[in-house]
Amino acid sequence: MEKKHGRVLSCLVVIIVLTSATNASATFSFFRTDNTGYDDARTVGSLPLCYYDEDYSKDSGFVAVKGDHNAPFGPDVAKMEIVMRFRATEDSSSFEVSATWVITYMLETNWPVGEARIEVRYVLYSDSYSGLESRNAGFSRSINTPLFGGYNSINGIVSKSGEDSVTLYYDLQDGTWYRVAVQLYIYLDGEANAWSQAGADNPIHLDVVEIIVSG
């Protein structure tokens, strides 16, 4: 009986070791700050006419834009990004993205109908900017005016710490270059505006202090 009990324990140990090896996480970390300068800052495609005075800097790590949308046109979307380039040092099926950033925003909608949404996203690209994966970074706001409704607004200043991470599920390949972006996403439809918290004619401003990719 004791010998049988010992064989069972040995089997359990082997199973635990194999399970631990299978679930072993990757061990890498890449980061950039607005002191070291990011690899890129850009708008994604050409912004629709309702977005204007866009500005960005990879050295200072910010993007900024105004949105003034009128009914019956729309919907129109703006995407602007601060980008970090990195080279995977091992294979990995998932990894963490975190960033330190501050956004100041105001969304407005008005008669006869309107909708406005804003998000900050973490986006994984190939080195040639093919989109591979995207996740909300823990910030999204929306507001709307129903048909023949009235004025509505929401505003604020929101910050995120690098301690707040989001998991991206993608098979990174050892030795391959990728890009990860902190993206400002704005959606406007009907009578809708997007400003900073300071109000009309001041651009939404997203300041990215640090980006971290770790496994």
Short mmCIF file of C-alpha atoms in Angstrom, two decimals:
data_model
loop_
_atom_site.label_atom_id
_atom_site.label_comp_id
_atom_site.label_asym_id
_atom_site.label_seq_id
_atom_site.Cartn_x
_atom_site.Cartn_y
_atom_site.Cartn_z
CA MET A 1 0.00 0.00 0.00
CA GLU A 2 2.83 2.42 0.84
CA LYS A 3 4.56 1.75 -2.48
CA LYS A 4 1.35 2.50 -4.38
CA HIS A 5 0.91 5.74 -2.41
CA GLY A 6 4.47 6.73 -3.31
CA ARG A 7 3.84 6.13 -7.02
CA VAL A 8 0.75 8.36 -6.88
CA LEU A 9 2.74 11.18 -5.27
CA SER A 10 5.47 10.83 -7.89
CA CYS A 11 2.89 11.11 -10.68
CA LEU A 12 1.41 14.23 -9.08
CA VAL A 13 4.83 15.86 -8.87
CA VAL A 14 5.49 15.13 -12.56
CA ILE A 15 2.09 16.59 -13.53
CA ILE A 16 2.71 19.73 -11.48
CA VAL A 17 6.18 20.22 -13.02
CA LEU A 18 4.83 19.75 -16.56
CA THR A 19 1.93 22.14 -15.91
CA SER A 20 4.28 24.77 -14.52
CA ALA A 21 6.55 24.46 -17.55
CA THR A 22 3.59 24.74 -19.93
CA ASN A 23 2.29 27.90 -18.18
CA ALA A 24 5.69 29.55 -17.87
CA SER A 25 5.36 33.21 -18.78
CA ALA A 26 7.66 35.18 -21.02
CA THR A 27 10.32 37.33 -19.39
CA PHE A 28 10.91 40.56 -21.28
CA SER A 29 10.30 44.26 -20.75
CA PHE A 30 10.51 47.21 -23.14
CA PHE A 31 9.70 50.83 -22.37
CA ARG A 32 9.97 54.37 -23.65
CA THR A 33 9.23 57.69 -22.00
CA ASP A 34 8.66 61.21 -23.26
CA ASN A 35 12.21 61.96 -22.08
CA THR A 36 13.77 59.32 -24.34
CA GLY A 37 11.44 60.03 -27.29
CA TYR A 38 9.04 57.56 -28.87
CA ASP A 39 9.57 56.00 -32.27
CA ASP A 40 6.58 57.64 -33.94
CA ALA A 41 3.60 59.96 -33.50
CA ARG A 42 0.95 60.04 -36.20
CA THR A 43 -2.62 60.27 -37.37
CA VAL A 44 -4.08 57.03 -38.75
CA GLY A 45 -5.07 57.81 -42.31
CA SER A 46 -6.46 61.20 -43.29
CA LEU A 47 -8.68 62.84 -40.70
CA PRO A 48 -12.19 63.84 -41.88
CA LEU A 49 -12.78 67.58 -42.31
CA CYS A 50 -14.66 67.91 -39.04
CA TYR A 51 -11.36 67.26 -37.20
CA TYR A 52 -8.82 70.04 -37.44
CA ASP A 53 -5.75 71.64 -35.88
CA GLU A 54 -4.31 68.21 -35.19
CA ASP A 55 -0.89 68.23 -33.55
CA TYR A 56 1.48 65.56 -32.28
CA SER A 57 5.09 65.01 -31.21
CA LYS A 58 7.01 61.77 -30.72
CA ASP A 59 9.60 63.64 -28.66
CA SER A 60 7.11 65.19 -26.24
CA GLY A 61 4.73 62.23 -26.45
CA PHE A 62 1.41 63.93 -27.10
CA VAL A 63 -1.44 64.08 -29.62
CA ALA A 64 -4.10 66.80 -29.85
CA VAL A 65 -7.10 67.52 -32.09
CA LYS A 66 -10.41 69.41 -32.22
CA GLY A 67 -13.70 67.98 -33.50
CA ASP A 68 -16.67 70.05 -34.74
CA HIS A 69 -19.26 67.84 -36.44
CA ASN A 70 -22.57 68.95 -37.96
CA ALA A 71 -25.81 67.13 -38.77
CA PRO A 72 -26.74 65.42 -41.06
CA PHE A 73 -23.14 64.41 -41.86
CA GLY A 74 -21.32 61.51 -40.30
CA PRO A 75 -20.30 59.47 -38.55
CA ASP A 76 -16.63 60.46 -38.66
CA VAL A 77 -13.73 58.92 -36.74
CA ALA A 78 -10.31 60.24 -35.74
CA LYS A 79 -7.39 58.07 -34.63
CA MET A 80 -4.10 59.52 -33.39
CA GLU A 81 -1.20 57.62 -31.83
CA ILE A 82 2.04 57.70 -29.90
CA VAL A 83 4.07 54.65 -30.99
CA MET A 84 6.87 52.55 -29.48
CA ARG A 85 8.83 50.05 -31.62
CA PHE A 86 10.23 46.88 -30.04
CA ARG A 87 11.81 43.57 -31.03
CA ALA A 88 10.52 40.42 -29.34
CA THR A 89 13.30 38.51 -27.58
CA GLU A 90 11.32 35.26 -27.28
CA ASP A 91 8.11 33.62 -28.44
CA SER A 92 5.04 34.59 -26.42
CA SER A 93 1.29 34.03 -26.84
CA SER A 94 0.31 36.98 -24.64
CA PHE A 95 1.89 40.01 -23.03
CA GLU A 96 1.07 43.07 -20.95
CA VAL A 97 0.85 46.67 -22.15
CA SER A 98 0.71 49.53 -19.68
CA ALA A 99 1.21 53.25 -19.98
CA THR A 100 1.18 56.44 -17.97
CA TRP A 101 -0.94 59.11 -19.64
CA VAL A 102 -3.26 62.08 -19.04
CA ILE A 103 -6.20 63.16 -21.21
CA THR A 104 -8.29 66.32 -21.04
CA TYR A 105 -11.60 66.21 -22.90
CA MET A 106 -15.10 67.62 -23.39
CA LEU A 107 -17.80 65.99 -25.51
CA GLU A 108 -20.92 67.89 -26.61
CA THR A 109 -24.06 66.85 -28.48
CA ASN A 110 -27.04 69.00 -29.48
CA TRP A 111 -30.37 69.29 -31.33
CA PRO A 112 -31.64 67.68 -33.53
CA VAL A 113 -29.53 64.56 -32.85
CA GLY A 114 -25.94 63.75 -31.94
CA GLU A 115 -23.53 61.16 -30.62
CA ALA A 116 -19.95 61.44 -29.40
CA ARG A 117 -17.56 58.81 -28.09
CA ILE A 118 -13.93 58.88 -26.99
CA GLU A 119 -11.52 56.12 -25.99
CA VAL A 120 -7.87 55.50 -25.28
CA ARG A 121 -6.70 52.20 -26.77
CA TYR A 122 -3.55 50.07 -26.79
CA VAL A 123 -2.88 48.80 -30.31
CA LEU A 124 -0.36 46.21 -31.53
CA TYR A 125 0.99 46.56 -35.08
CA SER A 126 3.43 44.71 -37.25
CA ASP A 127 6.54 46.74 -38.02
CA SER A 128 4.85 47.88 -41.26
CA TYR A 129 1.71 49.06 -39.37
CA SER A 130 -0.62 46.15 -40.10
CA GLY A 131 -3.11 46.04 -37.22
CA LEU A 132 -2.72 42.87 -35.12
CA GLU A 133 -4.58 43.47 -31.84
CA SER A 134 -6.38 46.25 -29.98
CA ARG A 135 -7.72 46.69 -26.43
CA ASN A 136 -9.40 49.49 -24.51
CA ALA A 137 -6.89 51.04 -22.11
CA GLY A 138 -9.46 51.51 -19.34
CA PHE A 139 -10.89 54.83 -20.52
CA SER A 140 -14.03 55.40 -22.60
CA ARG A 141 -16.74 58.06 -22.48
CA SER A 142 -19.87 58.57 -24.57
CA ILE A 143 -22.75 60.99 -24.77
CA ASN A 144 -25.77 61.41 -27.05
CA THR A 145 -28.72 63.62 -27.87
CA PRO A 146 -31.74 61.56 -28.96
CA LEU A 147 -33.73 62.68 -31.99
CA PHE A 148 -35.10 66.21 -31.38
CA GLY A 149 -33.40 66.29 -27.97
CA GLY A 150 -31.35 69.13 -26.49
CA TYR A 151 -27.82 70.04 -25.50
CA ASN A 152 -25.74 67.55 -23.52
CA SER A 153 -22.10 67.51 -22.43
CA ILE A 154 -19.50 65.62 -20.42
CA ASN A 155 -15.93 66.63 -19.56
CA GLY A 156 -12.99 65.80 -17.36
CA ILE A 157 -9.28 65.22 -16.90
CA VAL A 158 -8.34 61.55 -16.52
CA SER A 159 -4.96 59.98 -15.80
CA LYS A 160 -3.73 56.39 -15.83
CA SER A 161 -0.72 54.96 -14.06
CA GLY A 162 1.74 52.52 -15.56
CA GLU A 163 0.61 50.06 -12.88
CA ASP A 164 -2.68 49.53 -14.79
CA SER A 165 -1.94 46.91 -17.45
CA VAL A 166 -3.96 45.34 -20.26
CA THR A 167 -3.29 41.87 -21.69
CA LEU A 168 -2.94 41.53 -25.46
CA TYR A 169 -3.31 38.02 -26.84
CA TYR A 170 -1.08 37.65 -29.87
CA ASP A 171 1.71 35.22 -30.78
CA LEU A 172 4.87 37.31 -30.71
CA GLN A 173 7.74 35.73 -32.63
CA ASP A 174 11.27 35.79 -31.29
CA GLY A 175 13.44 38.25 -33.25
CA THR A 176 10.51 40.01 -34.95
CA TRP A 177 9.93 43.76 -34.77
CA TYR A 178 6.53 45.12 -33.66
CA ARG A 179 5.00 48.45 -32.78
CA VAL A 180 2.64 49.20 -29.89
CA ALA A 181 0.63 52.43 -29.80
CA VAL A 182 -1.35 54.43 -27.28
CA GLN A 183 -4.24 55.58 -29.46
CA LEU A 184 -6.72 58.44 -29.06
CA TYR A 185 -10.00 57.37 -30.72
CA ILE A 186 -12.87 59.85 -31.31
CA TYR A 187 -16.28 59.15 -32.90
CA LEU A 188 -18.66 62.01 -33.82
CA ASP A 189 -22.06 61.80 -35.48
CA GLY A 190 -24.76 64.44 -36.06
CA GLU A 191 -24.38 67.59 -33.95
CA ALA A 192 -21.35 66.66 -31.88
CA ASN A 193 -18.12 68.31 -30.75
CA ALA A 194 -14.89 67.15 -29.12
CA TRP A 195 -12.77 69.66 -27.20
CA SER A 196 -10.52 69.70 -24.16
CA GLN A 197 -12.03 70.30 -20.73
CA ALA A 198 -11.31 74.01 -21.27
CA GLY A 199 -14.15 74.03 -23.81
CA ALA A 200 -14.80 75.18 -27.37
CA ASP A 201 -11.85 75.68 -29.70
CA ASN A 202 -9.40 73.97 -27.33
CA PRO A 203 -8.16 70.58 -28.59
CA ILE A 204 -8.50 67.27 -26.80
CA HIS A 205 -5.00 66.59 -25.51
CA LEU A 206 -3.55 63.15 -24.71
CA ASP A 207 -0.10 63.25 -23.08
CA VAL A 208 1.69 59.88 -22.96
CA VAL A 209 4.40 59.86 -20.30
CA GLU A 210 5.52 56.22 -20.56
CA ILE A 211 4.74 53.01 -22.50
CA ILE A 212 5.71 49.58 -21.16
CA VAL A 213 5.49 46.17 -22.88
CA SER A 214 6.28 43.19 -20.65
CA GLY A 215 5.84 39.45 -20.62
#
